Tab-separated table of C-alpha atoms in Angstrom:
chain	number	residue	atom	x	y	z
A	10	MET	CA	180.989	191.396	133.916
A	11	GLY	CA	184.430	189.878	133.698
A	12	GLU	CA	186.285	188.064	136.433
A	13	ALA	CA	188.658	191.045	137.044
A	14	GLU	CA	185.816	193.557	137.412
A	15	LEU	CA	183.995	191.207	139.836
A	16	GLU	CA	187.153	190.936	141.909
A	17	ARG	CA	187.588	194.757	142.083
A	18	ALA	CA	183.937	195.243	143.104
A	19	LEU	CA	184.247	192.761	145.920
A	20	ARG	CA	187.389	194.385	147.194
A	21	GLU	CA	185.738	197.853	147.224
A	22	THR	CA	182.690	196.555	149.081
A	23	PHE	CA	184.751	194.930	151.828
A	24	SER	CA	186.997	198.001	152.079
A	25	ARG	CA	184.040	200.321	152.771
A	26	ARG	CA	182.761	198.015	155.557
A	27	VAL	CA	185.877	198.138	157.697
A	28	ASP	CA	186.138	200.824	160.436
A	29	THR	CA	189.801	201.492	160.039
A	30	PRO	CA	191.625	201.965	156.849
A	31	ALA	CA	194.633	200.020	158.159
A	32	PRO	CA	195.436	197.114	155.960
A	33	ARG	CA	194.451	193.702	157.337
A	34	ARG	CA	196.587	190.636	157.287
A	35	ALA	CA	193.528	188.709	156.215
A	36	ASP	CA	192.041	189.224	152.776
A	37	PRO	CA	188.297	188.431	153.016
A	38	ALA	CA	187.678	188.992	149.363
A	39	GLY	CA	190.686	186.974	148.362
A	40	GLU	CA	189.652	184.198	150.713
A	41	VAL	CA	186.204	184.109	149.145
A	42	LEU	CA	187.695	184.070	145.663
A	43	ARG	CA	190.153	181.361	146.607
A	44	ARG	CA	187.327	179.236	148.037
A	45	ALA	CA	185.346	179.767	144.876
A	46	ARG	CA	188.299	178.709	142.750
A	47	ARG	CA	188.867	175.596	144.908
A	48	THR	CA	185.190	174.690	144.715
A	49	GLY	CA	185.252	175.063	140.929
A	50	ARG	CA	188.329	172.920	140.642
A	51	ARG	CA	186.788	170.250	142.887
A	52	ARG	CA	183.627	170.224	140.819
A	53	THR	CA	185.637	169.956	137.625
A	54	LEU	CA	187.723	167.095	138.984
A	55	THR	CA	184.643	165.380	140.386
A	56	GLY	CA	182.938	165.611	137.005
A	57	LEU	CA	185.956	164.188	135.272
A	58	ALA	CA	186.207	161.375	137.848
A	59	LEU	CA	182.560	160.512	137.493
A	60	ALA	CA	182.920	160.433	133.725
A	61	GLY	CA	185.913	158.129	134.101
A	62	VAL	CA	184.039	155.832	136.479
A	63	ALA	CA	181.120	155.710	134.072
A	64	THR	CA	183.489	154.782	131.242
A	65	VAL	CA	185.043	152.038	133.337
A	66	LEU	CA	181.625	150.678	134.295
A	67	VAL	CA	180.480	150.600	130.702
A	68	THR	CA	183.525	148.569	129.726
A	69	THR	CA	183.134	146.389	132.888
A	70	GLY	CA	186.773	146.842	133.773
A	71	MET	CA	189.170	148.656	136.112
A	72	VAL	CA	192.551	150.094	135.199
A	73	GLN	CA	195.583	149.818	137.433
A	74	LEU	CA	197.736	152.830	136.649
A	75	SER	CA	200.880	151.866	138.497
A	76	GLY	CA	203.157	148.927	138.319
A	77	PRO	CA	204.501	146.836	141.194
A	78	GLY	CA	205.580	148.882	144.184
A	79	GLY	CA	203.579	151.916	143.070
A	80	ARG	CA	205.862	152.712	140.127
A	81	GLY	CA	204.252	153.902	136.969
A	82	GLY	CA	204.103	151.425	134.149
A	83	THR	CA	201.994	149.972	131.398
A	84	PRO	CA	198.368	149.781	132.601
A	85	THR	CA	197.055	146.285	133.252
A	86	VAL	CA	193.388	145.720	132.437
A	87	VAL	CA	191.676	143.459	134.973
A	88	LEU	CA	188.231	142.413	133.817
A	89	GLY	CA	185.655	142.231	136.562
A	90	ASP	CA	182.002	142.697	137.418
A	91	PRO	CA	180.651	146.212	137.821
A	92	PRO	CA	179.439	147.238	141.328
A	93	GLY	CA	176.063	145.812	142.216
A	94	LEU	CA	176.440	142.730	140.022
A	95	SER	CA	177.359	139.240	141.085
A	96	LEU	CA	181.057	138.785	141.828
A	97	SER	CA	180.940	135.030	141.288
A	98	PRO	CA	183.243	133.754	138.542
A	99	LEU	CA	181.817	132.801	135.193
A	100	PRO	CA	180.980	129.095	134.896
A	101	SER	CA	183.808	127.114	133.368
A	102	GLU	CA	183.800	123.851	131.410
A	103	PRO	CA	184.134	120.827	133.701
A	104	THR	CA	187.502	119.152	133.697
A	105	PRO	CA	187.182	116.080	131.472
A	106	VAL	CA	187.607	112.741	133.241
A	107	TYR	CA	189.533	110.138	131.272
A	108	ARG	CA	187.769	106.855	130.774
A	109	PRO	CA	189.171	104.108	128.579
A	110	GLY	CA	187.213	103.964	125.349
A	111	PRO	CA	185.849	100.879	123.688
A	112	VAL	CA	188.234	98.291	122.404
A	113	ARG	CA	188.777	98.925	118.730
A	114	ALA	CA	189.045	95.973	116.387
A	115	GLU	CA	188.286	95.277	112.755
A	116	LEU	CA	185.065	93.565	113.866
A	117	ASP	CA	182.646	94.042	116.738
A	118	LEU	CA	183.567	92.493	120.088
A	119	LEU	CA	181.300	91.291	122.860
A	120	VAL	CA	183.007	91.630	126.256
A	121	GLY	CA	180.709	90.361	128.993
A	122	ASP	CA	177.506	92.351	128.569
A	123	GLN	CA	179.159	95.145	126.594
A	124	LEU	CA	179.090	95.308	122.823
A	125	ASP	CA	182.025	97.297	121.425
A	126	THR	CA	181.538	98.002	117.747
A	127	SER	CA	184.324	98.410	115.225
A	128	GLY	CA	183.125	102.009	114.816
A	129	GLY	CA	183.972	102.845	118.430
A	130	GLN	CA	180.510	102.704	120.010
A	131	ARG	CA	179.791	100.863	123.247
A	132	ARG	CA	176.429	99.402	124.277
A	133	GLU	CA	175.360	97.816	127.529
A	134	LEU	CA	173.292	94.689	126.817
A	135	THR	CA	171.022	94.259	129.803
A	136	GLY	CA	170.157	90.660	130.601
A	137	VAL	CA	172.693	89.116	128.209
A	138	ASP	CA	175.316	86.717	129.547
A	139	GLY	CA	177.148	83.540	128.658
A	140	VAL	CA	177.266	84.316	124.916
A	141	GLU	CA	179.215	81.812	122.843
A	142	ARG	CA	178.579	83.092	119.302
A	143	ALA	CA	177.530	86.409	117.838
A	144	GLN	CA	176.486	87.303	114.298
A	145	ARG	CA	175.710	90.609	112.637
A	146	ILE	CA	172.467	90.821	110.662
A	147	HIS	CA	172.699	91.928	107.045
A	148	ASP	CA	172.131	95.624	106.244
A	149	GLY	CA	173.081	96.650	109.769
A	150	GLU	CA	169.745	95.626	111.291
A	151	GLY	CA	171.354	94.424	114.514
A	152	TRP	CA	172.933	91.323	116.021
A	153	LEU	CA	171.992	87.747	116.945
A	154	LEU	CA	173.674	86.360	120.071
A	155	THR	CA	173.688	82.666	120.984
A	156	SER	CA	174.480	81.469	124.485
A	157	ALA	CA	176.635	78.518	125.369
A	158	ALA	CA	174.880	75.251	126.124
A	159	THR	CA	173.526	74.967	129.656
A	160	ALA	CA	171.373	72.449	131.519
A	161	ALA	CA	168.370	74.517	130.407
A	162	GLY	CA	169.488	74.655	126.775
A	163	ARG	CA	170.588	77.619	124.689
A	164	THR	CA	169.231	81.170	124.435
A	165	LEU	CA	169.097	83.337	121.327
A	166	TRP	CA	168.894	87.129	121.705
A	167	TRP	CA	168.069	89.716	119.077
A	168	VAL	CA	169.751	93.100	119.552
A	169	SER	CA	168.337	95.939	117.492
A	170	ALA	CA	170.694	98.421	115.899
A	171	ASP	CA	168.333	101.195	117.047
A	172	GLY	CA	168.989	100.494	120.732
A	173	GLY	CA	166.685	99.184	123.398
A	174	THR	CA	166.800	96.116	125.581
A	175	PRO	CA	167.917	92.845	123.938
A	176	GLN	CA	164.989	90.582	123.125
A	177	VAL	CA	164.936	86.835	123.789
A	178	MET	CA	163.939	85.079	120.574
A	179	LEU	CA	164.542	81.500	121.697
A	180	ALA	CA	164.965	79.937	125.118
A	181	ALA	CA	165.785	76.386	126.212
A	182	ALA	CA	166.668	75.327	122.654
A	183	ASP	CA	168.722	72.153	122.346
A	184	ALA	CA	170.794	73.596	119.491
A	185	VAL	CA	170.806	76.860	117.520
A	186	ALA	CA	172.295	77.604	114.086
A	187	VAL	CA	172.364	81.059	112.452
A	188	SER	CA	172.920	81.769	108.761
A	189	ALA	CA	175.925	83.819	107.678
A	190	ASP	CA	173.722	86.843	106.902
A	191	GLY	CA	171.842	86.601	110.196
A	192	ARG	CA	168.455	86.370	108.507
A	193	GLN	CA	167.705	82.704	109.172
A	194	VAL	CA	167.749	80.597	112.306
A	195	ALA	CA	167.362	76.846	112.850
A	196	TRP	CA	167.009	75.066	116.178
A	197	ARG	CA	166.068	71.797	117.817
A	198	ASP	CA	162.685	71.969	119.560
A	199	GLY	CA	161.772	68.757	121.346
A	200	THR	CA	161.394	66.064	118.684
A	201	ASP	CA	161.559	68.537	115.784
A	202	VAL	CA	164.079	70.632	113.912
A	203	VAL	CA	162.644	74.058	113.112
A	204	ALA	CA	163.877	76.817	110.812
A	205	ALA	CA	162.528	80.339	110.359
A	206	SER	CA	163.377	83.739	108.931
A	207	VAL	CA	164.367	86.696	111.108
A	208	VAL	CA	162.446	89.905	110.430
A	209	ALA	CA	162.630	92.855	112.843
A	210	GLY	CA	163.330	90.624	115.806
A	211	GLN	CA	160.590	88.125	114.973
A	212	LEU	CA	160.837	84.512	113.774
A	213	ILE	CA	158.439	84.197	110.863
A	214	ALA	CA	157.407	81.499	108.358
A	215	PRO	CA	158.728	78.568	110.400
A	216	SER	CA	159.281	75.162	108.831
A	217	ARG	CA	159.305	72.052	110.993
A	218	VAL	CA	160.420	68.478	110.502
A	219	SER	CA	160.507	65.533	112.860
A	220	ALA	CA	164.033	64.288	113.485
A	221	PRO	CA	165.619	61.347	115.349
A	222	THR	CA	167.072	61.904	118.776
A	223	GLY	CA	170.411	63.707	118.670
A	224	VAL	CA	169.957	65.225	115.205
A	225	VAL	CA	170.676	68.967	115.336
A	226	PRO	CA	171.020	71.854	112.871
A	227	VAL	CA	174.616	73.090	112.513
A	228	GLY	CA	174.456	75.670	109.730
A	229	PHE	CA	173.000	76.852	106.454
A	230	THR	CA	173.804	76.543	102.800
A	231	GLY	CA	171.699	79.180	101.101
A	232	ASP	CA	168.148	78.637	102.401
A	233	ASP	CA	168.788	74.970	103.198
A	234	VAL	CA	169.728	73.680	106.641
A	235	LEU	CA	172.737	71.483	107.393
A	236	ILE	CA	171.768	68.663	109.718
A	237	ALA	CA	174.327	66.769	111.825
A	238	GLN	CA	173.662	63.180	112.854
A	239	PRO	CA	174.415	62.055	116.417
A	240	GLY	CA	177.962	61.013	117.218
A	241	GLN	CA	180.082	60.532	114.100
A	242	GLY	CA	177.111	59.778	111.888
A	243	GLY	CA	177.770	62.389	109.182
A	244	MET	CA	175.606	65.188	107.787
A	245	SER	CA	172.709	65.814	105.450
A	246	VAL	CA	170.858	68.751	103.879
A	247	TRP	CA	167.287	69.700	104.703
A	248	ARG	CA	165.721	71.593	101.816
A	249	ARG	CA	162.975	73.099	103.895
A	250	ALA	CA	161.531	75.145	101.049
A	251	MET	CA	160.568	71.888	99.346
A	252	GLY	CA	159.125	70.269	102.465
A	253	GLY	CA	159.821	66.692	103.348
A	254	VAL	CA	162.648	65.276	105.407
A	255	PRO	CA	166.420	65.829	105.292
A	256	GLY	CA	168.209	64.192	102.377
A	257	THR	CA	170.642	61.342	102.277
A	258	VAL	CA	173.291	61.380	104.965
A	259	ASN	CA	176.946	61.546	103.939
A	260	PRO	CA	178.559	59.582	106.793
A	261	ASN	CA	182.068	60.848	106.015
A	262	VAL	CA	181.395	64.533	106.655
A	263	ARG	CA	182.624	65.577	110.094
A	264	VAL	CA	182.697	69.375	110.066
A	265	VAL	CA	181.532	72.083	107.674
A	266	TYR	CA	183.672	75.214	108.053
A	267	GLY	CA	181.880	77.527	105.665
A	268	THR	CA	180.840	78.315	102.117
A	269	ARG	CA	182.974	79.500	99.213
A	270	PRO	CA	181.703	82.184	96.825
A	271	ASP	CA	180.786	79.485	94.273
A	272	GLY	CA	178.411	77.825	96.786
A	273	ARG	CA	180.536	74.813	97.573
A	274	LEU	CA	181.100	73.920	101.196
A	275	VAL	CA	184.549	73.581	102.777
A	276	ALA	CA	184.445	70.553	105.052
A	277	LEU	CA	186.506	68.058	106.979
A	278	VAL	CA	185.846	64.531	105.757
A	279	THR	CA	187.363	61.144	106.425
A	280	THR	CA	188.333	58.749	103.646
A	281	GLY	CA	189.413	55.154	103.202
A	282	PRO	CA	189.626	52.307	105.665
A	283	ALA	CA	192.024	54.329	107.816
A	284	GLN	CA	189.563	57.214	108.028
A	285	ARG	CA	192.188	59.763	107.052
A	286	PRO	CA	191.191	63.411	107.708
A	287	CYS	CA	190.941	65.436	104.517
A	288	VAL	CA	189.724	68.853	103.432
A	289	ALA	CA	187.043	68.597	100.771
A	290	LEU	CA	184.818	70.850	98.679
A	291	LEU	CA	181.241	69.555	98.858
A	292	ASP	CA	178.340	70.077	96.475
A	293	PRO	CA	175.263	70.804	98.644
A	294	GLY	CA	172.941	70.159	95.699
A	295	ARG	CA	174.136	66.562	95.340
A	296	GLY	CA	173.920	65.211	98.859
A	297	LEU	CA	177.212	66.767	100.006
A	298	THR	CA	179.210	64.858	97.412
A	299	PRO	CA	182.929	65.839	97.430
A	300	THR	CA	184.128	67.523	94.245
A	301	ARG	CA	187.730	67.875	95.360
A	302	THR	CA	189.605	66.354	98.284
A	303	GLY	CA	193.053	66.945	99.766
A	304	CYS	CA	194.191	65.121	102.868
A	305	VAL	CA	195.682	66.939	105.864
A	306	ALA	CA	196.881	64.463	108.440
A	307	GLU	CA	197.375	67.031	111.220
A	308	LEU	CA	193.854	68.531	111.166
A	309	THR	CA	191.538	67.917	114.134
A	310	ALA	CA	187.771	67.375	114.111
A	311	ASP	CA	186.805	69.675	116.992
A	312	GLY	CA	184.567	71.725	114.677
A	313	LEU	CA	186.383	75.037	115.174
A	314	GLY	CA	187.438	76.987	112.106
A	315	ALA	CA	186.232	79.268	109.330
A	316	VAL	CA	186.788	80.007	105.642
A	317	SER	CA	187.962	83.384	104.329
A	318	PRO	CA	185.468	85.474	102.315
A	319	ASP	CA	187.273	84.707	99.042
A	320	GLY	CA	187.309	80.961	99.761
A	321	ARG	CA	191.100	80.803	99.566
A	322	TRP	CA	191.999	80.154	103.212
A	323	LEU	CA	190.814	77.916	106.018
A	324	LEU	CA	191.849	78.623	109.605
A	325	ALA	CA	191.323	75.571	111.829
A	326	ASN	CA	193.017	73.679	114.642
A	327	GLY	CA	195.828	71.258	114.070
A	328	THR	CA	196.692	68.263	116.190
A	329	GLY	CA	199.650	70.135	117.672
A	330	ARG	CA	199.658	73.272	119.784
A	331	THR	CA	198.836	75.761	117.073
A	332	ALA	CA	196.107	76.717	114.674
A	333	LEU	CA	196.752	76.010	111.002
A	334	LEU	CA	196.259	78.251	107.996
A	335	ILE	CA	195.359	75.974	105.076
A	336	ASP	CA	195.685	77.045	101.465
A	337	LEU	CA	192.610	75.972	99.474
A	338	ALA	CA	193.904	77.139	96.107
A	339	ASP	CA	194.148	73.519	94.948
A	340	PRO	CA	192.372	71.135	97.341
A	341	ALA	CA	192.912	68.270	94.913
A	342	ALA	CA	196.527	68.188	96.033
A	343	ALA	CA	197.610	67.937	99.672
A	344	PRO	CA	196.824	71.486	100.872
A	345	ALA	CA	199.742	73.511	102.167
A	346	THR	CA	199.467	74.194	105.895
A	347	HIS	CA	201.177	76.904	107.911
A	348	PRO	CA	201.362	77.313	111.720
A	349	ALA	CA	199.192	80.321	112.553
A	350	GLY	CA	199.517	81.104	116.235
A	351	PRO	CA	197.532	79.959	119.293
A	352	LYS	CA	194.917	77.246	118.999
A	353	LEU	CA	191.273	78.168	118.562
A	354	VAL	CA	189.052	77.919	121.630
A	355	GLY	CA	185.976	79.531	120.098
A	356	PRO	CA	184.524	80.918	116.890
A	357	VAL	CA	186.664	82.474	114.159
A	358	ALA	CA	185.490	85.522	112.222
A	359	TRP	CA	187.016	86.821	109.006
A	360	THR	CA	186.947	90.453	107.967
A	361	ARG	CA	186.036	91.367	104.412
A	362	ALA	CA	189.659	92.426	103.977
A	363	GLY	CA	190.801	88.847	104.650
A	364	VAL	CA	192.008	88.988	108.279
A	365	ALA	CA	190.893	86.263	110.697
A	366	LEU	CA	190.137	87.187	114.311
A	367	HIS	CA	189.733	84.801	117.229
A	368	VAL	CA	190.340	84.649	120.964
A	369	ASP	CA	192.874	82.377	122.629
A	370	ALA	CA	192.490	80.469	125.898
A	371	ALA	CA	193.752	83.424	127.957
A	372	GLY	CA	191.286	85.862	126.408
A	373	GLY	CA	193.744	87.583	124.083
A	374	LEU	CA	192.684	88.781	120.639
A	375	VAL	CA	194.583	87.052	117.826
A	376	ARG	CA	194.835	88.486	114.316
A	377	VAL	CA	195.822	86.109	111.533
A	378	ARG	CA	196.937	87.822	108.326
A	379	PRO	CA	197.614	85.191	105.653
A	380	GLU	CA	200.316	87.159	103.841
A	381	ARG	CA	202.273	87.587	107.074
A	382	VAL	CA	201.847	83.950	108.051
A	383	LEU	CA	203.245	82.966	104.646
A	384	ALA	CA	206.205	85.252	105.376
A	385	GLY	CA	206.901	83.309	108.583
A	386	GLU	CA	205.085	85.407	111.155
A	387	ARG	CA	203.540	83.585	114.126
A	388	PRO	CA	200.481	85.549	115.294
A	389	THR	CA	200.466	86.429	118.980
A	390	PRO	CA	197.513	87.549	121.130
A	391	SER	CA	197.050	91.157	122.164
A	392	THR	CA	195.591	92.030	125.550
A	393	ILE	CA	192.149	93.581	125.746
A	394	ASP	CA	191.832	96.106	128.578
A	395	GLY	CA	188.923	96.094	130.974
A	396	MET	CA	188.212	92.355	131.063
A	397	ALA	CA	187.464	90.552	134.300
A	398	PRO	CA	189.700	87.610	135.287
A	399	GLY	CA	188.736	84.493	133.381
A	400	GLN	CA	186.599	86.444	130.934
A	401	ARG	CA	186.912	85.879	127.201
A	402	PRO	CA	185.481	88.205	124.566
A	403	VAL	CA	183.487	86.963	121.600
A	404	VAL	CA	184.351	88.154	118.103
A	405	VAL	CA	181.190	89.057	116.200
A	406	ALA	CA	180.975	87.491	112.747
A	407	ASP	CA	180.361	89.963	109.936
A	408	THR	CA	177.923	89.355	107.121
A	409	PRO	CA	179.381	88.419	103.726
A	410	ALA	CA	179.612	91.115	101.088
A	411	LEU	CA	176.963	90.920	98.393
A	412	PRO	CA	178.145	90.145	94.857
A	413	ASP	CA	178.368	93.075	92.464
A	414	GLY	CA	174.964	93.987	91.132
A	415	ALA	CA	173.063	92.196	93.874
């Protein structure tokens, strides 16, 4: 039955039920039909609305269909949580807090109890303080740190590259000397001078020799130990691998600054009745006999200084107010000297690229580049952030590069 036929049937039924044939102002059948149509429309709209709500819920969003002030415009999608879910915002990344990073230098720096490596890492060294010298161990095995002299003596710490708490290797030692590769240590122990190898934080295969009062180890030449006599008594070599006592003393040797690639030592010696200060190359295999000597009147004997990796340059203190860069190309002649910035107050460390680093009296880091010094530059200190008043960093000496094929 169609919609029109249903409408006519309803009208006829209602017409037969009335008592009078007069037309009525009300139309019961029409009212019923109109209600039915309204109900159908409402159901249709409700179905469409529910479908729209379901679509919005699936996409977890709501659509605003009018612009500002109720005017129609481009819909703006506002992402939100569907009903029944948490309305809390999604967790966001924390705002980064700026903290000054480690001091970057060509070599590692020890600032108080913090070790800042040249690679940008920072380590807290618990229990370490008063360090005077620091040396890397060959093959990146760690560091050896030597304290300044105190009433109780000196302390030597071993710091592993793998982390962990620094380990005390020596305590209350009268003097401590560390080889350039960090694998050998010599120290004064009571009436003896002792030397040993460093393996995984342990001192192994020690050698011991009785020594007069005041005799102390000051360095290494290969596996042999350099021994300084008390006062201005000179130096000798202790060939510990062969046993016995230190060799003949050369009374004219005051300071040994380092070793050249050919094995000869760069030293400060005095010559003649006037005891003139000179720079000499010494043969450690022949009782520290000089092979070449060039006198430098303005060089001091405070023991501070170091030789460049190629053996060409010596940075040491002059008698004036500056450090001196000394050209060792021909020590047989009077070596050329060049003012090279603030005086040394502690150890000097050379990079493998030939730049010398040291710290001045105010705690500033000084870089000495020979080619710039030759061009007339006077090195000046740069400030290191984060240091306490009166604090001075320690430049960590690098290990020498191995020869090709080694």
